[in-house]
mmCIF file of C-alpha atoms in Angstrom:
data_model
loop_
_atom_site.group_PDB
_atom_site.id
_atom_site.type_symbol
_atom_site.label_atom_id
_atom_site.label_comp_id
_atom_site.label_asym_id
_atom_site.label_seq_id
_atom_site.Cartn_x
_atom_site.Cartn_y
_atom_site.Cartn_z
ATOM 1 C CA MET S 1 -9.469 8.813 -1.896
ATOM 2 C CA SER S 2 -6.553 11.492 -1.416
ATOM 3 C CA THR S 3 -2.651 9.590 -1.829
ATOM 4 C CA THR S 4 -2.054 11.425 1.563
ATOM 5 C CA SER S 5 -3.970 8.677 3.875
ATOM 6 C CA ASN S 6 -2.805 8.278 7.110
ATOM 7 C CA TRP S 7 -0.534 5.276 7.681
ATOM 8 C CA ALA S 8 0.582 5.898 11.371
ATOM 9 C CA GLY S 9 0.087 2.638 12.878
ATOM 10 C CA ARG S 10 -0.179 0.280 10.448
ATOM 11 C CA THR S 11 1.270 -2.637 10.221
ATOM 12 C CA VAL S 12 2.579 -2.872 5.941
ATOM 13 C CA LEU S 13 4.169 -5.593 4.338
ATOM 14 C CA VAL S 14 6.364 -4.869 1.139
ATOM 15 C CA THR S 15 7.603 -8.048 -0.906
ATOM 16 C CA GLY S 16 10.859 -7.301 -2.875
ATOM 17 C CA ALA S 17 11.393 -4.687 -0.518
ATOM 18 C CA GLU S 18 15.436 -4.626 -1.256
ATOM 19 C CA GLY S 19 14.181 -3.540 -5.077
ATOM 20 C CA PHE S 20 14.341 -0.265 -6.839
ATOM 21 C CA ILE S 21 10.640 0.464 -6.742
ATOM 22 C CA GLY S 22 10.144 -1.479 -3.442
ATOM 23 C CA SER S 23 13.032 0.217 -1.238
ATOM 24 C CA THR S 24 11.478 3.735 -2.636
ATOM 25 C CA LEU S 25 8.036 2.679 -1.302
ATOM 26 C CA VAL S 26 9.635 1.199 2.329
ATOM 27 C CA ASP S 27 11.148 4.740 2.670
ATOM 28 C CA LEU S 28 7.701 6.762 1.743
ATOM 29 C CA LEU S 29 5.726 4.572 3.698
ATOM 30 C CA LEU S 30 8.140 4.881 6.997
ATOM 31 C CA ALA S 31 7.708 8.583 6.452
ATOM 32 C CA GLN S 32 4.012 8.504 6.292
ATOM 33 C CA GLY S 33 4.397 6.559 9.843
ATOM 34 C CA ALA S 34 3.797 2.980 8.501
ATOM 35 C CA ASP S 35 5.561 -0.186 10.610
ATOM 36 C CA VAL S 36 7.343 -1.678 7.786
ATOM 37 C CA ARG S 37 7.896 -5.674 7.321
ATOM 38 C CA ALA S 38 10.514 -5.820 4.524
ATOM 39 C CA PHE S 39 10.555 -9.025 2.783
ATOM 40 C CA VAL S 40 13.892 -9.533 0.901
ATOM 41 C CA HIS S 41 15.274 -12.508 -1.343
ATOM 42 C CA TYR S 42 17.688 -14.443 1.197
ATOM 43 C CA LYS S 43 21.189 -14.216 0.117
ATOM 44 C CA PRO S 44 23.967 -15.972 2.486
ATOM 45 C CA TYR S 45 26.007 -12.891 2.457
ATOM 46 C CA ALA S 46 25.145 -9.395 4.525
ATOM 47 C CA GLU S 47 24.788 -6.822 1.774
ATOM 48 C CA LYS S 48 21.241 -5.393 2.321
ATOM 49 C CA GLY S 49 21.051 -3.103 -0.821
ATOM 50 C CA HIS S 50 19.086 -0.121 -1.112
ATOM 51 C CA LEU S 51 17.768 -0.694 2.574
ATOM 52 C CA ALA S 52 21.179 -0.752 4.315
ATOM 53 C CA HIS S 53 20.117 2.828 5.633
ATOM 54 C CA LEU S 54 17.599 0.923 7.758
ATOM 55 C CA LEU S 55 19.426 -1.486 9.290
ATOM 56 C CA ASP S 56 18.777 0.167 12.659
ATOM 57 C CA ASP S 57 15.491 1.572 12.116
ATOM 58 C CA PRO S 58 12.843 0.408 14.948
ATOM 59 C CA ARG S 59 10.107 0.977 12.496
ATOM 60 C CA VAL S 60 11.682 -1.755 10.019
ATOM 61 C CA GLN S 61 11.397 -5.689 10.140
ATOM 62 C CA LEU S 62 13.854 -7.120 7.879
ATOM 63 C CA LEU S 63 12.802 -10.728 6.553
ATOM 64 C CA ALA S 64 14.962 -12.905 4.188
ATOM 65 C CA GLY S 65 12.846 -15.527 2.467
ATOM 66 C CA ASP S 66 11.730 -16.552 -1.148
ATOM 67 C CA VAL S 67 7.780 -15.964 -2.246
ATOM 68 C CA ARG S 68 8.158 -19.265 -3.669
ATOM 69 C CA ASP S 69 8.132 -20.756 -0.144
ATOM 70 C CA PRO S 70 4.554 -20.507 0.836
ATOM 71 C CA GLY S 71 5.313 -20.990 4.298
ATOM 72 C CA ARG S 72 7.547 -18.149 5.057
ATOM 73 C CA VAL S 73 5.658 -16.005 2.864
ATOM 74 C CA SER S 74 2.418 -17.017 5.188
ATOM 75 C CA ASP S 75 4.944 -15.722 8.645
ATOM 76 C CA ALA S 76 5.367 -12.982 6.778
ATOM 77 C CA VAL S 77 1.870 -11.503 6.109
ATOM 78 C CA GLU S 78 0.297 -12.665 9.223
ATOM 79 C CA GLY S 79 -0.796 -9.794 11.534
ATOM 80 C CA CYS S 80 -0.617 -6.810 8.528
ATOM 81 C CA ASP S 81 -2.687 -4.540 7.385
ATOM 82 C CA THR S 82 -1.468 -4.024 4.237
ATOM 83 C CA VAL S 83 0.560 -6.315 1.475
ATOM 84 C CA PHE S 84 2.140 -4.797 -1.401
ATOM 85 C CA HIS S 85 3.748 -7.486 -3.430
ATOM 86 C CA LEU S 86 6.428 -6.407 -5.195
ATOM 87 C CA ALA S 87 8.822 -9.210 -5.496
ATOM 88 C CA ALA S 88 9.261 -10.726 -9.081
ATOM 89 C CA LEU S 89 11.931 -11.977 -10.958
ATOM 90 C CA ILE S 90 12.520 -9.069 -13.670
ATOM 91 C CA GLY S 91 14.244 -8.363 -17.234
ATOM 92 C CA ILE S 92 13.076 -9.419 -20.207
ATOM 93 C CA PRO S 93 16.092 -10.726 -21.952
ATOM 94 C CA TYR S 94 17.121 -13.220 -19.546
ATOM 95 C CA SER S 95 13.560 -14.292 -19.597
ATOM 96 C CA TYR S 96 14.460 -16.091 -22.964
ATOM 97 C CA ASP S 97 16.742 -18.141 -21.344
ATOM 98 C CA SER S 98 15.492 -19.050 -18.138
ATOM 99 C CA PRO S 99 11.371 -18.789 -18.470
ATOM 100 C CA GLY S 100 10.410 -21.503 -15.942
ATOM 101 C CA ALA S 101 12.679 -19.469 -13.141
ATOM 102 C CA TYR S 102 9.805 -16.327 -13.793
ATOM 103 C CA VAL S 103 6.860 -18.735 -14.032
ATOM 104 C CA GLN S 104 7.819 -20.092 -10.281
ATOM 105 C CA THR S 105 8.632 -16.882 -9.165
ATOM 106 C CA ASN S 106 6.083 -14.395 -10.688
ATOM 107 C CA VAL S 107 3.208 -16.784 -10.769
ATOM 108 C CA VAL S 108 3.540 -19.489 -8.041
ATOM 109 C CA GLY S 109 4.944 -16.795 -5.982
ATOM 110 C CA THR S 110 1.665 -14.318 -6.307
ATOM 111 C CA GLU S 111 -0.040 -17.405 -5.930
ATOM 112 C CA ASN S 112 1.856 -18.125 -2.361
ATOM 113 C CA VAL S 113 1.029 -14.107 -1.191
ATOM 114 C CA ALA S 114 -2.534 -13.960 -2.059
ATOM 115 C CA GLU S 115 -3.467 -17.327 -0.377
ATOM 116 C CA ALA S 116 -1.644 -16.162 2.548
ATOM 117 C CA CYS S 117 -3.620 -12.715 2.504
ATOM 118 C CA ARG S 118 -6.753 -14.267 2.240
ATOM 119 C CA ARG S 119 -5.860 -16.618 5.197
ATOM 120 C CA HIS S 120 -4.873 -13.607 7.300
ATOM 121 C CA ALA S 121 -7.648 -11.928 6.230
ATOM 122 C CA VAL S 122 -5.425 -8.333 5.350
ATOM 123 C CA ARG S 123 -7.059 -5.248 4.379
ATOM 124 C CA ARG S 124 -5.691 -4.904 1.386
ATOM 125 C CA MET S 125 -3.264 -6.680 -1.099
ATOM 126 C CA VAL S 126 -1.824 -4.266 -3.593
ATOM 127 C CA HIS S 127 -0.150 -6.714 -6.685
ATOM 128 C CA THR S 128 2.502 -5.249 -9.306
ATOM 129 C CA SER S 129 1.785 -5.733 -12.916
ATOM 130 C CA THR S 130 3.736 -3.860 -15.688
ATOM 131 C CA SER S 131 2.905 -2.303 -19.213
ATOM 132 C CA GLU S 132 4.624 -4.792 -20.808
ATOM 133 C CA VAL S 133 1.928 -7.101 -20.208
ATOM 134 C CA TYR S 134 0.413 -4.895 -22.883
ATOM 135 C CA GLY S 135 2.775 -5.684 -25.725
ATOM 136 C CA THR S 136 2.592 -3.163 -28.478
ATOM 137 C CA ALA S 137 0.077 -0.930 -28.111
ATOM 138 C CA ARG S 138 -2.900 -1.481 -30.430
ATOM 139 C CA THR S 139 -4.879 1.539 -29.435
ATOM 140 C CA ALA S 140 -2.846 4.180 -27.817
ATOM 141 C CA PRO S 141 -3.086 5.823 -25.439
ATOM 142 C CA ILE S 142 -3.447 2.153 -23.444
ATOM 143 C CA ASP S 143 -6.289 2.010 -20.912
ATOM 144 C CA GLU S 144 -6.978 -0.955 -18.829
ATOM 145 C CA SER S 145 -9.200 -3.009 -21.227
ATOM 146 C CA HIS S 146 -6.412 -2.911 -23.502
ATOM 147 C CA PRO S 147 -5.526 -6.988 -24.823
ATOM 148 C CA LEU S 148 -2.980 -8.415 -23.027
ATOM 149 C CA GLN S 149 -0.042 -9.801 -25.593
ATOM 150 C CA PRO S 150 2.463 -12.225 -24.350
ATOM 151 C CA GLN S 151 5.657 -11.142 -26.031
ATOM 152 C CA SER S 152 7.947 -11.897 -23.639
ATOM 153 C CA PRO S 153 8.322 -15.109 -21.350
ATOM 154 C CA TYR S 154 8.173 -12.372 -18.831
ATOM 155 C CA SER S 155 5.259 -10.525 -19.967
ATOM 156 C CA ALA S 156 3.312 -14.240 -20.046
ATOM 157 C CA SER S 157 4.554 -14.650 -16.216
ATOM 158 C CA LYS S 158 3.397 -11.353 -15.238
ATOM 159 C CA ILE S 159 -0.345 -11.939 -17.021
ATOM 160 C CA GLY S 160 0.001 -15.137 -15.109
ATOM 161 C CA ALA S 161 0.498 -13.293 -12.118
ATOM 162 C CA ASP S 162 -2.310 -10.821 -12.550
ATOM 163 C CA MET S 163 -4.669 -13.314 -13.493
ATOM 164 C CA THR S 164 -3.933 -15.532 -10.160
ATOM 165 C CA ALA S 165 -4.190 -12.122 -7.947
ATOM 166 C CA LEU S 166 -7.178 -11.232 -9.567
ATOM 167 C CA SER S 167 -8.949 -14.442 -9.628
ATOM 168 C CA HIS S 168 -8.786 -14.574 -5.612
ATOM 169 C CA TRP S 169 -11.047 -11.249 -5.732
ATOM 170 C CA HIS S 170 -13.561 -13.221 -8.289
ATOM 171 C CA ALA S 171 -13.238 -16.750 -6.345
ATOM 172 C CA PHE S 172 -12.373 -15.595 -2.843
ATOM 173 C CA GLU S 173 -13.276 -11.793 -2.387
ATOM 174 C CA LEU S 174 -9.289 -11.327 -1.563
ATOM 175 C CA PRO S 175 -9.482 -7.514 -1.400
ATOM 176 C CA VAL S 176 -6.705 -7.185 -3.671
ATOM 177 C CA THR S 177 -5.953 -4.252 -6.368
ATOM 178 C CA VAL S 178 -3.487 -4.900 -9.489
ATOM 179 C CA VAL S 179 -1.153 -1.516 -10.188
ATOM 180 C CA ARG S 180 0.398 -1.856 -13.545
ATOM 181 C CA PRO S 181 3.372 1.122 -13.735
ATOM 182 C CA PHE S 182 5.004 2.222 -17.085
ATOM 183 C CA ASN S 183 8.223 2.255 -17.620
ATOM 184 C CA THR S 184 9.782 3.248 -13.793
ATOM 185 C CA TYR S 185 12.758 5.307 -13.405
ATOM 186 C CA GLY S 186 14.998 6.631 -11.314
ATOM 187 C CA PRO S 187 17.634 6.422 -8.392
ATOM 188 C CA ARG S 188 18.330 2.913 -7.523
ATOM 189 C CA GLN S 189 17.657 1.730 -10.377
ATOM 190 C CA SER S 190 19.724 -1.460 -11.712
ATOM 191 C CA ALA S 191 21.700 -1.343 -14.998
ATOM 192 C CA ARG S 192 19.638 -3.899 -16.620
ATOM 193 C CA ALA S 193 17.099 -1.013 -17.540
ATOM 194 C CA VAL S 194 17.715 1.289 -20.565
ATOM 195 C CA ILE S 195 18.384 4.534 -18.399
ATOM 196 C CA PRO S 196 20.575 3.353 -16.057
ATOM 197 C CA THR S 197 22.167 1.925 -19.445
ATOM 198 C CA ILE S 198 23.086 4.856 -20.951
ATOM 199 C CA LEU S 199 23.647 7.108 -17.745
ATOM 200 C CA ALA S 200 26.483 4.397 -16.629
ATOM 201 C CA GLN S 201 28.133 4.586 -19.802
ATOM 202 C CA LEU S 202 28.054 8.566 -20.086
ATOM 203 C CA HIS S 203 29.414 8.984 -16.950
ATOM 204 C CA ALA S 204 32.140 6.838 -17.146
ATOM 205 C CA GLY S 205 33.403 8.511 -20.215
ATOM 206 C CA ALA S 206 32.325 6.933 -23.374
ATOM 207 C CA ARG S 207 31.857 8.539 -26.486
ATOM 208 C CA GLU S 208 29.716 5.831 -28.180
ATOM 209 C CA ILE S 209 26.483 4.828 -26.688
ATOM 210 C CA LYS S 210 25.662 1.491 -27.139
ATOM 211 C CA LEU S 211 21.728 0.493 -27.545
ATOM 212 C CA GLY S 212 19.655 -1.634 -28.844
ATOM 213 C CA SER S 213 16.593 -0.108 -30.809
ATOM 214 C CA LEU S 214 15.861 3.218 -31.340
ATOM 215 C CA THR S 215 12.482 3.607 -32.845
ATOM 216 C CA PRO S 216 10.435 1.880 -29.975
ATOM 217 C CA THR S 217 8.750 4.851 -27.760
ATOM 218 C CA ARG S 218 8.253 4.233 -24.099
ATOM 219 C CA ASP S 219 5.840 5.929 -20.946
ATOM 220 C CA PHE S 220 8.338 6.700 -18.328
ATOM 221 C CA THR S 221 7.194 7.406 -15.156
ATOM 222 C CA TYR S 222 9.733 8.651 -11.888
ATOM 223 C CA VAL S 223 9.724 6.306 -9.043
ATOM 224 C CA THR S 224 8.471 8.136 -6.279
ATOM 225 C CA ASP S 225 5.272 8.895 -8.339
ATOM 226 C CA THR S 226 5.178 4.979 -8.995
ATOM 227 C CA ALA S 227 5.576 4.047 -5.277
ATOM 228 C CA ARG S 228 2.927 7.247 -4.175
ATOM 229 C CA GLY S 229 0.184 5.220 -6.854
ATOM 230 C CA PHE S 230 0.818 2.130 -4.991
ATOM 231 C CA MET S 231 0.057 3.618 -1.649
ATOM 232 C CA ALA S 232 -3.330 5.860 -3.291
ATOM 233 C CA ALA S 233 -4.738 2.210 -4.905
ATOM 234 C CA ALA S 234 -4.235 0.395 -1.350
ATOM 235 C CA ASP S 235 -6.695 2.709 -0.129
ATOM 236 C CA CYS S 236 -8.930 3.206 -2.673
ATOM 237 C CA ASP S 237 -12.040 0.702 -2.411
ATOM 238 C CA ARG S 238 -13.473 1.395 -5.665
ATOM 239 C CA ALA S 239 -10.156 -0.233 -7.214
ATOM 240 C CA LEU S 240 -10.919 -3.455 -5.311
ATOM 241 C CA GLY S 241 -10.759 -6.505 -7.967
ATOM 242 C CA GLN S 242 -9.137 -3.635 -10.799
ATOM 243 C CA VAL S 243 -6.207 -2.695 -12.664
ATOM 244 C CA LEU S 244 -5.056 0.292 -12.310
ATOM 245 C CA ASN S 245 -2.414 2.235 -14.743
ATOM 246 C CA LEU S 246 0.311 4.361 -13.454
ATOM 247 C CA GLY S 247 2.116 6.210 -15.883
ATOM 248 C CA THR S 248 2.616 9.920 -17.592
ATOM 249 C CA GLY S 249 0.337 9.675 -20.771
ATOM 250 C CA ARG S 250 3.697 10.916 -22.186
ATOM 251 C CA GLU S 251 6.065 8.993 -24.549
ATOM 252 C CA ILE S 252 9.562 9.151 -25.776
ATOM 253 C CA SER S 253 11.040 7.147 -28.301
ATOM 254 C CA ILE S 254 14.145 5.463 -26.803
ATOM 255 C CA GLY S 255 17.046 7.411 -29.381
ATOM 256 C CA ASP S 256 15.056 10.827 -28.025
ATOM 257 C CA LEU S 257 15.397 9.621 -24.622
ATOM 258 C CA ALA S 258 19.463 9.015 -25.382
ATOM 259 C CA LEU S 259 20.016 12.301 -26.522
ATOM 260 C CA ALA S 260 17.873 13.921 -23.427
ATOM 261 C CA LEU S 261 20.058 11.545 -20.923
ATOM 262 C CA ILE S 262 23.538 13.192 -22.934
ATOM 263 C CA ALA S 263 22.126 16.507 -22.634
ATOM 264 C CA ALA S 264 20.996 15.804 -18.726
ATOM 265 C CA SER S 265 24.682 14.527 -17.857
ATOM 266 C CA GLY S 266 26.218 17.371 -19.444
ATOM 267 C CA ARG S 267 28.197 14.415 -21.728
ATOM 268 C CA ASP S 268 29.222 14.314 -25.274
ATOM 269 C CA ALA S 269 28.632 11.229 -26.820
ATOM 270 C CA GLN S 270 26.939 9.725 -30.444
ATOM 271 C CA LEU S 271 24.680 6.837 -30.509
ATOM 272 C CA VAL S 272 25.468 3.185 -31.685
ATOM 273 C CA ALA S 273 23.624 0.288 -32.310
ATOM 274 C CA ASP S 274 24.583 -2.942 -30.676
ATOM 275 C CA PRO S 275 23.239 -6.105 -31.962
ATOM 276 C CA SER S 276 23.362 -7.751 -28.744
ATOM 277 C CA ARG S 277 21.119 -5.825 -27.119
ATOM 278 C CA LEU S 278 18.218 -6.036 -29.966
ATOM 279 C CA ARG S 279 14.927 -8.349 -28.953
ATOM 280 C CA PRO S 280 14.008 -11.246 -30.853
ATOM 281 C CA SER S 281 11.968 -9.123 -33.883
ATOM 282 C CA GLY S 282 8.334 -10.844 -32.547
ATOM 283 C CA SER S 283 9.397 -9.799 -28.733
ATOM 284 C CA GLU S 284 9.983 -6.294 -29.231
ATOM 285 C CA VAL S 285 7.032 -3.904 -27.710
ATOM 286 C CA HIS S 286 7.270 -0.882 -30.292
ATOM 287 C CA ARG S 287 4.893 1.342 -28.044
ATOM 288 C CA LEU S 288 3.611 1.748 -24.550
ATOM 289 C CA LEU S 289 1.998 4.647 -23.865
ATOM 290 C CA SER S 290 -0.948 5.083 -20.670
ATOM 291 C CA ASP S 291 -3.935 6.509 -20.192
ATOM 292 C CA ASN S 292 -3.920 6.917 -16.388
ATOM 293 C CA THR S 293 -7.621 8.331 -16.396
ATOM 294 C CA ARG S 294 -8.853 5.727 -13.942
ATOM 295 C CA ALA S 295 -5.824 6.198 -11.587
ATOM 296 C CA ARG S 296 -6.660 10.098 -11.394
ATOM 297 C CA GLU S 297 -10.340 9.676 -11.188
ATOM 298 C CA TRP S 298 -10.527 6.605 -8.730
ATOM 299 C CA THR S 299 -7.592 7.739 -6.078
ATOM 300 C CA GLY S 300 -6.802 11.327 -6.583
ATOM 301 C CA TRP S 301 -3.449 10.027 -8.073
ATOM 302 C CA GLU S 302 -0.932 12.078 -10.739
ATOM 303 C CA PRO S 303 2.629 12.039 -11.736
ATOM 304 C CA GLN S 304 4.539 15.195 -9.919
ATOM 305 C CA VAL S 305 7.930 14.684 -11.375
ATOM 306 C CA SER S 306 8.776 15.970 -15.458
ATOM 307 C CA LEU S 307 10.322 13.870 -17.225
ATOM 308 C CA GLU S 308 12.786 16.608 -17.226
ATOM 309 C CA ASP S 309 13.425 16.454 -13.404
ATOM 310 C CA GLY S 310 13.370 12.780 -13.232
ATOM 311 C CA LEU S 311 16.111 12.312 -15.746
ATOM 312 C CA LYS S 312 18.220 14.905 -14.002
ATOM 313 C CA GLN S 313 17.696 13.607 -10.674
ATOM 314 C CA THR S 314 18.377 9.795 -11.926
ATOM 315 C CA SER S 315 21.948 11.466 -13.970
ATOM 316 C CA GLU S 316 23.154 12.839 -10.413
ATOM 317 C CA TRP S 317 22.476 9.739 -8.802
ATOM 318 C CA VAL S 318 24.113 7.451 -11.033
ATOM 319 C CA ALA S 319 27.122 9.808 -11.066
ATOM 320 C CA ALA S 320 27.554 9.345 -7.370
ATOM 321 C CA HIS S 321 26.804 5.719 -7.528
ATOM 322 C CA LEU S 322 29.267 4.371 -10.781
ATOM 323 C CA ASN S 323 31.029 1.818 -8.836
ATOM 324 C CA LEU S 324 27.377 0.080 -8.718
ATOM 325 C CA PHE S 325 27.588 -0.499 -12.402
ATOM 326 C CA ALA S 326 29.735 -1.545 -15.061
ATOM 327 C CA PRO S 327 29.271 0.234 -18.078
ATOM 328 C CA ASP S 328 31.178 -1.839 -20.331
ATOM 329 C CA ARG S 329 29.163 -4.723 -20.193
ATOM 330 C CA TYR S 330 25.650 -5.641 -21.310
ATOM 331 C CA GLN S 331 23.477 -6.598 -18.162
ATOM 332 C CA VAL S 332 20.572 -8.917 -18.648
#
């Protein structure tokens, strides 16, 4: 199935719509004619984050709520053709401090979304996984049959969420597909992730870039490519009850990534180890490299933005939005 399906006239729910990937997905869906319900986490103040530019757009309905509330989730899902479930508690370091919160939001929240999709007979639910569920690669590149290894409370909660979603396919024939992005990056990403962390330090004028381990490798995928993968998965019948990796098939070490970011930013800096940014030894994922064959062959999707171009675009965005970052503080 092509990634250029017609979304005109479809009512689509995006949970976690205020987030980095979610807001990018909302923009792409609108560009292809969809009517979007944007489910955002309730806050007692008016800030709408990455959806602020859509507040007066009649094609977007902003719904405040919490995926832990089954009633509110059910109301949001009713009448939707497709549900993209991105809402999650993310960030690995914080999961060491508050693992129970990850279970409640990621596992129970996914159960609530899946049950609402079943109750209201949606055409397709697309559930968001993460490459962190694989842990350190036992074989590379990693395909969808790779063992799941819960090396952090975050990854454990996402494994639980994935299994919850897929159980609804096996038990209830819920039309659900699990997409598993590999280290998405790009404009709008928060400082908790490595690329904006490095860029914020660089554009703030730092001459020493503080990082944790430099040796792990990652497969970085530009955010618009990830969002297109979600849309492609939503219209692929072969992907029902299946998992699709969304990655580039290219890996780079964190150390080499930092050097590439220094070059992309046009700054001059050296790398410095910061022990506070290290994961516990048994929790560090040393290698992630995707095999995206299934997504390419089943849906026609493939990444379009090179790492070099993506890093340049991300650098420009961070430089223009440096007020959103606190370069001198480690954000978990």
